[in-house]
Short mmCIF file of C-alpha atoms in Angstrom, two decimals:
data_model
loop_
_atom_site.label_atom_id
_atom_site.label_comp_id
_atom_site.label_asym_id
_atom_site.label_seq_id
_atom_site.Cartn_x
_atom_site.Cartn_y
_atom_site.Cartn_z
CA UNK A 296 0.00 0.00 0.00
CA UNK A 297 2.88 2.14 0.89
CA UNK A 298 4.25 2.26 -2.47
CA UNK A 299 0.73 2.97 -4.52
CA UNK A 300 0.47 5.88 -2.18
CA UNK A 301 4.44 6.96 -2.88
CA UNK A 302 3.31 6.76 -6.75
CA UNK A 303 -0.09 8.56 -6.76
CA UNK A 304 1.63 11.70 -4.64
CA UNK A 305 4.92 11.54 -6.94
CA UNK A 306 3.20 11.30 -10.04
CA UNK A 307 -0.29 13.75 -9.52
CA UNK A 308 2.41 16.14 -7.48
CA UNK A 309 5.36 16.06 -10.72
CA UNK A 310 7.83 15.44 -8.10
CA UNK A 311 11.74 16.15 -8.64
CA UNK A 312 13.98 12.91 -8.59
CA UNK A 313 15.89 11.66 -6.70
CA UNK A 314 14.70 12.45 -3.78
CA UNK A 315 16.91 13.10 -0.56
CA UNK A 316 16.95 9.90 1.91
CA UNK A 317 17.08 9.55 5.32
CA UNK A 318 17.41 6.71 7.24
CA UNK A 319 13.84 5.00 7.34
CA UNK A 320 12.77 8.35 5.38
CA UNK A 321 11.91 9.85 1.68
CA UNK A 322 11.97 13.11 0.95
CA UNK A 323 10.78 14.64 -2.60
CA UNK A 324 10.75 18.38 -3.47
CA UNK A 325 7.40 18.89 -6.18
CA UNK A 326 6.47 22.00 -7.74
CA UNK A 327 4.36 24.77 -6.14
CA UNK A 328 5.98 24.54 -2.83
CA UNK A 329 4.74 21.06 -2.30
CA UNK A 330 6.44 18.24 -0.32
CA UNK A 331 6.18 14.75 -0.28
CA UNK A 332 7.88 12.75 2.50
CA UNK A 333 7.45 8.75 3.20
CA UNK A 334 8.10 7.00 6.00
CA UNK A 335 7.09 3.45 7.94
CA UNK A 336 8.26 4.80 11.15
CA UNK A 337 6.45 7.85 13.34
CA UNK A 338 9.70 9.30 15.12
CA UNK A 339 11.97 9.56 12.01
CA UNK A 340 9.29 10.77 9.64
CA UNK A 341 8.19 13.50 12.20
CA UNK A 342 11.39 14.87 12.70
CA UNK A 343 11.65 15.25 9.07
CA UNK A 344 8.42 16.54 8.90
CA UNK A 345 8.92 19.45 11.47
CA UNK A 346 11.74 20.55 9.11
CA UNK A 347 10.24 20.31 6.07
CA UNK A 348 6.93 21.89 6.44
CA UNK A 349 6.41 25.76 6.43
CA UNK A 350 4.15 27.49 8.44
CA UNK A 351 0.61 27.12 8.33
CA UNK A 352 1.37 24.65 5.30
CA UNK A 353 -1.93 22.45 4.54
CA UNK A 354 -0.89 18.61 4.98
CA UNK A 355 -2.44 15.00 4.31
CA UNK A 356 -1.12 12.25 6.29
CA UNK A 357 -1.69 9.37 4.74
CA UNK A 358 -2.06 5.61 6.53
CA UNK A 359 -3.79 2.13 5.68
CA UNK A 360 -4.39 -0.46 7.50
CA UNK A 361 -5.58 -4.27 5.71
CA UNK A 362 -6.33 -7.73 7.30
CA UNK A 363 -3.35 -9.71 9.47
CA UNK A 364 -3.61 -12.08 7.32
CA UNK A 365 -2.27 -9.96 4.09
CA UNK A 366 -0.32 -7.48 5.83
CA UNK A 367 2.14 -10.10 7.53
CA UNK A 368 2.39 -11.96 4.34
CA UNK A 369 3.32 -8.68 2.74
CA UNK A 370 5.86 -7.93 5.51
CA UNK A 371 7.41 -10.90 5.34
CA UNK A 372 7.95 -10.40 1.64
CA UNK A 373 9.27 -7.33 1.85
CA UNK A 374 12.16 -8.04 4.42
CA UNK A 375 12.94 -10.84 2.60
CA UNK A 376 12.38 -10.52 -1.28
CA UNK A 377 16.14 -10.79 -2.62
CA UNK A 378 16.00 -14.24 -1.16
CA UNK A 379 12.74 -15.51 -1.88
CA UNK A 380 12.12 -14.41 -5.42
CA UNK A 381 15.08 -16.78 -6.09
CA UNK A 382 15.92 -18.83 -4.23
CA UNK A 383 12.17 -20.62 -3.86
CA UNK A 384 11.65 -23.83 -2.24
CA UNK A 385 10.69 -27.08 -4.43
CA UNK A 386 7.52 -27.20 -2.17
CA UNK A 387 4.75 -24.57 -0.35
CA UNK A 388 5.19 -27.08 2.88
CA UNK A 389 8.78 -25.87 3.40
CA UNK A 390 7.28 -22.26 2.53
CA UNK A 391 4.65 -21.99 5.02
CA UNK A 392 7.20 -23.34 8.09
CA UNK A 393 9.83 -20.62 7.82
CA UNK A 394 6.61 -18.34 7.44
CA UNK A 395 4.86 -19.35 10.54
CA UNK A 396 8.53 -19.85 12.25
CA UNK A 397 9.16 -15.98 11.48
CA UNK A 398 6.08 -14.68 12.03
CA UNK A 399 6.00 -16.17 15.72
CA UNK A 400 9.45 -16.14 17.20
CA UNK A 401 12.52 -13.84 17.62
CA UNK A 402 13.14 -11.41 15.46
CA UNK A 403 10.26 -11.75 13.22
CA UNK A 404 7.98 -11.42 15.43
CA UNK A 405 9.94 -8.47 16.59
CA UNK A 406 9.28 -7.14 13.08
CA UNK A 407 5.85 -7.83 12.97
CA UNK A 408 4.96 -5.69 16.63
CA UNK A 409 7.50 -3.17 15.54
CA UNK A 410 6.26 -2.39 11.92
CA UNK A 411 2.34 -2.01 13.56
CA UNK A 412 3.19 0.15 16.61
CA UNK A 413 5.80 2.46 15.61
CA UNK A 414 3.69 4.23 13.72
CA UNK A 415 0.22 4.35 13.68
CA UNK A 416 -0.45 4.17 17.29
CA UNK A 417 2.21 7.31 18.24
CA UNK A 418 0.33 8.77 15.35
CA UNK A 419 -3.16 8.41 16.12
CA UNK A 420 -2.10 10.62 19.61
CA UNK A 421 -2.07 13.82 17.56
CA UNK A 422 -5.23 13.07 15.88
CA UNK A 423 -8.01 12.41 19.15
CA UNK A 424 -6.08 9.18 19.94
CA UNK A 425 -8.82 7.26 18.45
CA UNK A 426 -8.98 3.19 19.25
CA UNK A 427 -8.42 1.27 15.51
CA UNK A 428 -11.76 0.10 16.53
CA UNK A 429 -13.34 3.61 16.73
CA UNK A 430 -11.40 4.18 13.24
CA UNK A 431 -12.80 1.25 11.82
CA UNK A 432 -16.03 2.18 12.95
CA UNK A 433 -15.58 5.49 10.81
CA UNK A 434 -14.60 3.71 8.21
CA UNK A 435 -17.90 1.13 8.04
CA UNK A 436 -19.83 4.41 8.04
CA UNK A 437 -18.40 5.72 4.71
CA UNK A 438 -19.26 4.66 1.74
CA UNK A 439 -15.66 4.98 0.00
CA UNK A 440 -14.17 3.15 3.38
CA UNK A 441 -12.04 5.41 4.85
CA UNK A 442 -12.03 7.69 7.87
CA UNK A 443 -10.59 11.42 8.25
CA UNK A 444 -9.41 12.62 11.11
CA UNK A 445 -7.98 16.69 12.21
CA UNK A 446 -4.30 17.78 13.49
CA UNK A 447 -4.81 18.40 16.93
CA UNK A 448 -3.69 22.07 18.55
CA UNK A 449 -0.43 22.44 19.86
CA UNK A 450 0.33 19.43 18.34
CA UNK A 451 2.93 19.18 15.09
CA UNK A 452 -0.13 18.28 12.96
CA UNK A 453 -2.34 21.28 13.63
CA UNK A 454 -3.65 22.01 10.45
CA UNK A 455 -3.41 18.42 8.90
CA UNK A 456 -5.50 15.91 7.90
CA UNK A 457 -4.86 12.12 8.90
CA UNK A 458 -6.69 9.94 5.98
CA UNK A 459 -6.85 6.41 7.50
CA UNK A 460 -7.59 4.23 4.15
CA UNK A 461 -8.87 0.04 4.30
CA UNK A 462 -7.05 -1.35 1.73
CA UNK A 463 -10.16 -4.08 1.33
CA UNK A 464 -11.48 -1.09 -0.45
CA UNK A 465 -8.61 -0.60 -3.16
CA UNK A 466 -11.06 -1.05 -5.57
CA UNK A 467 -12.16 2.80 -5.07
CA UNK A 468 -9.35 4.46 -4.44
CA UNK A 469 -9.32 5.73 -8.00
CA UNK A 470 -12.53 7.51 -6.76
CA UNK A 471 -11.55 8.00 -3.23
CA UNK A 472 -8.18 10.10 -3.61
CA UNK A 473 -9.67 12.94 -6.06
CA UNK A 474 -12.50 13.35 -3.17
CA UNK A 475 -9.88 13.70 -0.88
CA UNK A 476 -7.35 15.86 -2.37
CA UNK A 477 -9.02 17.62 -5.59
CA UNK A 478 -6.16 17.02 -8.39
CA UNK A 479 -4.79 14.19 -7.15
CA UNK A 480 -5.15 11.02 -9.80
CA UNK A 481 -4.24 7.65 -8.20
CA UNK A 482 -1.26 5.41 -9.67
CA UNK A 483 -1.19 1.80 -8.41
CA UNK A 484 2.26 0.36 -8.25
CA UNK A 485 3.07 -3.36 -9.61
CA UNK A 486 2.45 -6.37 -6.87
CA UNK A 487 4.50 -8.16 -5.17
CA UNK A 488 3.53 -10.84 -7.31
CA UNK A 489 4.17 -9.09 -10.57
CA UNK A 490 7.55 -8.10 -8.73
CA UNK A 491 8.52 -11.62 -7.16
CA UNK A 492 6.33 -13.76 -10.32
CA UNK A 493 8.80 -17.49 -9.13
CA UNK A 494 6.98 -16.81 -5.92
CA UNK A 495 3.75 -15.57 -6.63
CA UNK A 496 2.26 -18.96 -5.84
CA UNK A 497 3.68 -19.49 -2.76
CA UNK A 498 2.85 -16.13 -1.84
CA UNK A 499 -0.52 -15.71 -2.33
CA UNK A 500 -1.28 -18.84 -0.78
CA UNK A 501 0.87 -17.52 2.80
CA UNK A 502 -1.74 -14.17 1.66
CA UNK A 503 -4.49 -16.69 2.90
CA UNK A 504 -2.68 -18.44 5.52
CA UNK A 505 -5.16 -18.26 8.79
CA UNK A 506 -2.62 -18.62 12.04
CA UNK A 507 -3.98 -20.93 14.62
CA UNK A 508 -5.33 -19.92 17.98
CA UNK A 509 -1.82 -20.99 19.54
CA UNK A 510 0.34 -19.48 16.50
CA UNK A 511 -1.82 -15.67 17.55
CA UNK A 512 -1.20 -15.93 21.33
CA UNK A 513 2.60 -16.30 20.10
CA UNK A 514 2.47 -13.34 17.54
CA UNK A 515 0.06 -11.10 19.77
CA UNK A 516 2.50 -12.06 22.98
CA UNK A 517 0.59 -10.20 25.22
CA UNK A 518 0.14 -6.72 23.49
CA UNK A 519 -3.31 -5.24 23.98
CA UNK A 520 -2.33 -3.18 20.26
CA UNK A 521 -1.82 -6.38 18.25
CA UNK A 522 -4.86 -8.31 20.24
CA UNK A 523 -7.35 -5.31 19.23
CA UNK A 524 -5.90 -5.81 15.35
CA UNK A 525 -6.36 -9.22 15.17
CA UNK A 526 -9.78 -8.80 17.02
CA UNK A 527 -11.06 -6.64 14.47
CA UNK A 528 -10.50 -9.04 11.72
CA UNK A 529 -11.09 -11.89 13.35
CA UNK A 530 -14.39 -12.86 11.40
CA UNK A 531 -13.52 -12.00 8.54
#
């Protein structure tokens, strides 16, 4: 999701390239004074952000949230693409162990509780701290599926606009973005499948993977966060 967002802003925006890069951080420089910045984790973005943005400067932060089920699989493929889009094992059985072995132990699991809370949570604070259940709720409510929330005073987001996007609803977000910000056209980016195609199979099938009640008490371990996540999608 992070990347179709990257491309929508970059390309509606006519952002300059390259960009300047941080650790953890993007930074591209667009006509018209605007700014684009991109970022997985709260504290490096935001100090970026406080330099970057002028005062008074209208902002969009954007953030999506998707299923467990999906957004592990995608996680896992991201840390380790070089490896598994060639190096892929002769069966999905050998596949799905190292999966569920990173996904619940050490530092995978690390990853997983790392890449949810150090950012959305931290950021939520600056935006009425809402529960993801109460965002969720917003979301249900509107008919393109996603929820808007304001910057806080005295806060370093006074004056923005948190867009909290489902990306179950994907579907719309040529619709949705235009709404949202008027000019903005949205650019999908290629899948990981199109990106990784010797392991699309395997993939999409650990997309799907349900963990069992014992392999969630393992990856939740006790963090109220990660219990109200998988709670929310548990039916579904």
């Amino acid at each position: 999701a992070t990347g179709s967002l990257t491309t929508t802003f970059d390309w509606s925006l006519h952002c300059k390239h390259p960009g300047d890069h941080y650790k953890s951080v993007e930074v591209f420089h667009c006509p018209k004074g605007n700014t684009l910045i991109r970022s997985h984790y709260y504290s490096r973005g935001l100090e970026i952000f406080k330099k970057e943005r002028r005062e008074n400067q209208k902002c969009y932060i954007f953030t999506a949230i998707r299923h467990y089920r999906q957004w592990m699989a995608s996680l896992y493929m991201q840390r380790h693409a070089d490896d598994l889009c060639e190096n892929v094992p002769d069966d999905f059985e050998t596949s799905l162990s190292r999966y569920k072995q990173w996904i619940t132990q050490g530092e995978g699991r690390a990853n997983v509780h790392g890449a949810f809370k150090f950012t959305r949570p931290p950021l939520l604070e600056n935006f009425g701290n809402p529960s993801l259940t109460e965002v969720m709720g917003v979301m249900q409510e509107e008919e393109y599926g996603f929820a808007v929330f304001n910057g806080m005073a005295e806060t370093p987001f006074e004056g923005c606009q948190l867009i909290f996007l489902k990306v179950e609803h994907h579907d719309s977000w040529p619709e949705t973005f235009p709404r949202i910000v008027p000019g903005v056209r949205y650019y999908g980016s290629p899948s990981r499948t199109e990106t990784c195609p010797k392991f699309a199979h395997h993939y999409a099938a650990l997309r799907e993977y349900e963990p069992t009640d014992e392999e969630k008490e393992q990856i939740i371990d006790g963090d109220p966060l990660m219990e109200e996540y998988f709670a929310i999608y548990q039916d579904q």
